[in-house]
């Protein structure tokens, strides 16, 4: 009986030393949440500041958001009037830095002046209520077309500066400016 126990222990020992298969677990780095047909209002103290519309929103593990099928933003004044709109082929929100990036065919319009900005990349800082880019921009007004590299503007697109203007621009005196 003792010999049988020894033999069983030896067999058990060698059977337990069998090489175990190593299982590789793939790390998933894709979106944690995918949503369709987003129509979101952003408000502060019951005052609507922004409307965001997108076909798809992907929320990543770091809380960043990806809008791969395009993004539409509508900006509101403090009294609730729509001031400007922005549409782009793709959009991103970077949570840690708290800013949005629009890419592709980016078009921004001021609803008060009718001015239209087009570019391939535009950033929006919601805290500062500013938009900016280092890319080539084209601005169409009622009277002219302006181009250049880089832009800084208010989110309502009422005030803007082309950082490196190019092309021909007409300069019209304002009504209160004396002409010499």
Short mmCIF file of C-alpha atoms in Angstrom, two decimals:
data_model
loop_
_atom_site.label_atom_id
_atom_site.label_comp_id
_atom_site.label_asym_id
_atom_site.label_seq_id
_atom_site.Cartn_x
_atom_site.Cartn_y
_atom_site.Cartn_z
CA UNK A 1 0.00 0.00 0.00
CA UNK A 2 2.86 2.26 0.82
CA UNK A 3 4.44 1.55 -2.58
CA UNK A 4 1.16 2.33 -4.31
CA UNK A 5 1.01 5.69 -2.50
CA UNK A 6 4.55 6.53 -3.56
CA UNK A 7 3.79 5.64 -7.18
CA UNK A 8 0.59 7.76 -7.13
CA UNK A 9 2.52 10.71 -5.63
CA UNK A 10 5.25 10.44 -8.28
CA UNK A 11 2.68 10.27 -11.11
CA UNK A 12 0.79 13.22 -9.60
CA UNK A 13 4.01 15.20 -9.31
CA UNK A 14 4.98 14.67 -12.95
CA UNK A 15 1.44 15.30 -14.15
CA UNK A 16 1.34 18.61 -12.26
CA UNK A 17 4.62 19.72 -13.83
CA UNK A 18 3.00 19.71 -17.23
CA UNK A 19 3.61 22.97 -19.08
CA UNK A 20 0.62 25.25 -18.70
CA UNK A 21 -0.58 27.18 -21.66
CA UNK A 22 -0.04 30.90 -21.41
CA UNK A 23 -3.15 32.88 -22.28
CA UNK A 24 -2.57 36.28 -23.83
CA UNK A 25 -5.26 38.76 -22.94
CA UNK A 26 -5.66 41.51 -25.51
CA UNK A 27 -5.96 44.99 -24.08
CA UNK A 28 -8.97 46.80 -25.50
CA UNK A 29 -8.21 50.43 -26.28
CA UNK A 30 -11.31 51.31 -28.27
CA UNK A 31 -14.28 53.37 -27.17
CA UNK A 32 -16.04 52.49 -23.94
CA UNK A 33 -19.34 53.97 -25.09
CA UNK A 34 -20.72 54.47 -28.59
CA UNK A 35 -23.79 56.64 -29.10
CA UNK A 36 -25.79 57.44 -32.22
CA UNK A 37 -27.80 60.53 -33.22
CA UNK A 38 -26.53 62.87 -30.52
CA UNK A 39 -28.42 66.13 -29.99
CA UNK A 40 -27.10 67.74 -26.83
CA UNK A 41 -27.70 71.15 -25.26
CA UNK A 42 -25.01 72.60 -23.00
CA UNK A 43 -26.20 75.16 -20.48
CA UNK A 44 -24.85 77.18 -17.57
CA UNK A 45 -27.24 78.45 -14.91
CA UNK A 46 -30.21 77.49 -17.13
CA UNK A 47 -28.85 79.53 -20.06
CA UNK A 48 -28.19 77.54 -23.25
CA UNK A 49 -24.64 78.09 -24.46
CA UNK A 50 -24.25 75.43 -27.11
CA UNK A 51 -26.08 72.81 -29.12
CA UNK A 52 -24.00 69.87 -30.34
CA UNK A 53 -25.37 67.51 -32.99
CA UNK A 54 -23.52 64.43 -34.26
CA UNK A 55 -24.38 61.13 -35.92
CA UNK A 56 -21.88 59.22 -33.76
CA UNK A 57 -20.11 59.95 -30.50
CA UNK A 58 -17.46 57.60 -29.13
CA UNK A 59 -16.41 58.08 -25.50
CA UNK A 60 -12.90 56.82 -24.74
CA UNK A 61 -11.56 55.55 -21.40
CA UNK A 62 -9.86 58.90 -20.68
CA UNK A 63 -13.22 60.72 -21.21
CA UNK A 64 -12.12 62.14 -24.58
CA UNK A 65 -14.83 62.08 -27.25
CA UNK A 66 -14.58 61.31 -30.95
CA UNK A 67 -17.17 62.38 -33.52
CA UNK A 68 -16.03 60.36 -36.57
CA UNK A 69 -19.10 61.07 -38.72
CA UNK A 70 -19.07 64.83 -38.38
CA UNK A 71 -20.11 67.45 -35.89
CA UNK A 72 -22.45 70.46 -35.90
CA UNK A 73 -22.22 73.17 -33.24
CA UNK A 74 -24.62 76.05 -32.69
CA UNK A 75 -23.39 78.82 -30.37
CA UNK A 76 -25.83 80.95 -28.35
CA UNK A 77 -25.57 84.45 -26.87
CA UNK A 78 -26.33 85.06 -23.17
CA UNK A 79 -29.89 86.08 -24.15
CA UNK A 80 -30.50 82.86 -26.09
CA UNK A 81 -29.94 83.98 -29.69
CA UNK A 82 -27.97 81.80 -32.09
CA UNK A 83 -24.79 83.74 -32.90
CA UNK A 84 -22.78 81.33 -35.04
CA UNK A 85 -22.63 77.78 -36.35
CA UNK A 86 -19.81 75.37 -37.05
CA UNK A 87 -19.92 72.22 -39.16
CA UNK A 88 -17.04 69.78 -39.82
CA UNK A 89 -16.38 66.34 -41.26
CA UNK A 90 -14.90 65.11 -37.94
CA UNK A 91 -14.75 66.35 -34.40
CA UNK A 92 -12.88 65.59 -31.18
CA UNK A 93 -13.21 66.68 -27.57
CA UNK A 94 -10.14 66.51 -25.35
CA UNK A 95 -11.33 66.19 -21.75
CA UNK A 96 -8.10 66.90 -19.88
CA UNK A 97 -7.35 70.06 -21.87
CA UNK A 98 -11.07 70.98 -22.23
CA UNK A 99 -11.15 71.93 -25.90
CA UNK A 100 -12.75 70.77 -29.14
CA UNK A 101 -11.06 70.19 -32.50
CA UNK A 102 -12.95 70.20 -35.80
CA UNK A 103 -11.31 68.64 -38.88
CA UNK A 104 -12.04 68.21 -42.53
CA UNK A 105 -14.28 70.59 -44.38
CA UNK A 106 -14.75 73.06 -41.49
CA UNK A 107 -17.25 75.88 -42.09
CA UNK A 108 -18.11 78.50 -39.47
CA UNK A 109 -20.74 81.19 -40.02
CA UNK A 110 -21.65 84.32 -38.12
CA UNK A 111 -25.41 84.67 -38.20
CA UNK A 112 -25.20 88.41 -37.46
CA UNK A 113 -22.71 89.50 -40.13
CA UNK A 114 -23.06 86.62 -42.57
CA UNK A 115 -19.26 86.16 -42.63
CA UNK A 116 -18.15 82.60 -43.40
CA UNK A 117 -14.89 80.93 -42.41
CA UNK A 118 -13.59 77.82 -44.12
CA UNK A 119 -10.51 75.84 -43.13
CA UNK A 120 -9.33 72.25 -42.62
CA UNK A 121 -8.75 72.44 -38.85
CA UNK A 122 -10.27 74.63 -36.15
CA UNK A 123 -9.96 74.50 -32.36
CA UNK A 124 -12.53 75.80 -29.91
CA UNK A 125 -11.80 76.67 -26.26
CA UNK A 126 -15.16 76.73 -24.43
CA UNK A 127 -13.67 78.33 -21.30
CA UNK A 128 -12.23 81.32 -23.20
CA UNK A 129 -15.06 81.23 -25.78
CA UNK A 130 -12.47 81.48 -28.55
CA UNK A 131 -11.69 79.65 -31.77
CA UNK A 132 -8.24 79.40 -33.30
CA UNK A 133 -6.12 77.63 -35.91
CA UNK A 134 -2.66 77.75 -37.46
CA UNK A 135 -3.96 76.40 -40.78
CA UNK A 136 -4.88 78.22 -43.97
CA UNK A 137 -8.21 80.08 -43.69
CA UNK A 138 -10.61 81.73 -46.10
CA UNK A 139 -13.18 84.25 -44.88
CA UNK A 140 -15.98 85.38 -47.16
CA UNK A 141 -17.78 88.59 -46.26
CA UNK A 142 -20.45 90.46 -48.21
CA UNK A 143 -17.77 92.53 -49.93
CA UNK A 144 -14.63 90.43 -50.17
CA UNK A 145 -12.74 87.18 -49.74
CA UNK A 146 -9.82 87.21 -47.29
CA UNK A 147 -7.20 84.47 -46.94
CA UNK A 148 -4.22 83.75 -44.74
CA UNK A 149 -2.47 81.45 -42.32
CA UNK A 150 -3.80 81.20 -38.78
CA UNK A 151 -6.81 82.74 -37.09
CA UNK A 152 -7.97 83.84 -33.67
CA UNK A 153 -11.64 84.70 -33.17
CA UNK A 154 -14.48 84.94 -30.71
CA UNK A 155 -16.82 81.93 -30.73
CA UNK A 156 -19.65 84.10 -32.06
CA UNK A 157 -17.33 84.97 -34.98
CA UNK A 158 -18.11 88.68 -34.49
CA UNK A 159 -14.41 89.54 -34.08
CA UNK A 160 -11.53 87.75 -35.75
CA UNK A 161 -7.92 88.24 -36.71
CA UNK A 162 -6.11 86.47 -39.54
CA UNK A 163 -2.60 86.04 -38.16
CA UNK A 164 -0.74 86.02 -41.50
CA UNK A 165 -3.07 87.58 -44.10
CA UNK A 166 -2.40 87.09 -47.80
CA UNK A 167 -3.97 88.17 -51.05
CA UNK A 168 -5.70 91.42 -51.94
CA UNK A 169 -8.01 93.02 -49.38
CA UNK A 170 -9.98 96.21 -49.67
CA UNK A 171 -9.87 98.62 -46.78
CA UNK A 172 -12.97 100.74 -46.47
CA UNK A 173 -13.08 103.74 -44.12
CA UNK A 174 -15.69 103.46 -41.40
CA UNK A 175 -18.50 106.07 -41.44
CA UNK A 176 -17.00 107.94 -38.47
CA UNK A 177 -13.49 108.07 -39.89
CA UNK A 178 -12.61 111.37 -41.58
CA UNK A 179 -11.26 110.96 -45.10
CA UNK A 180 -8.21 113.10 -45.86
#
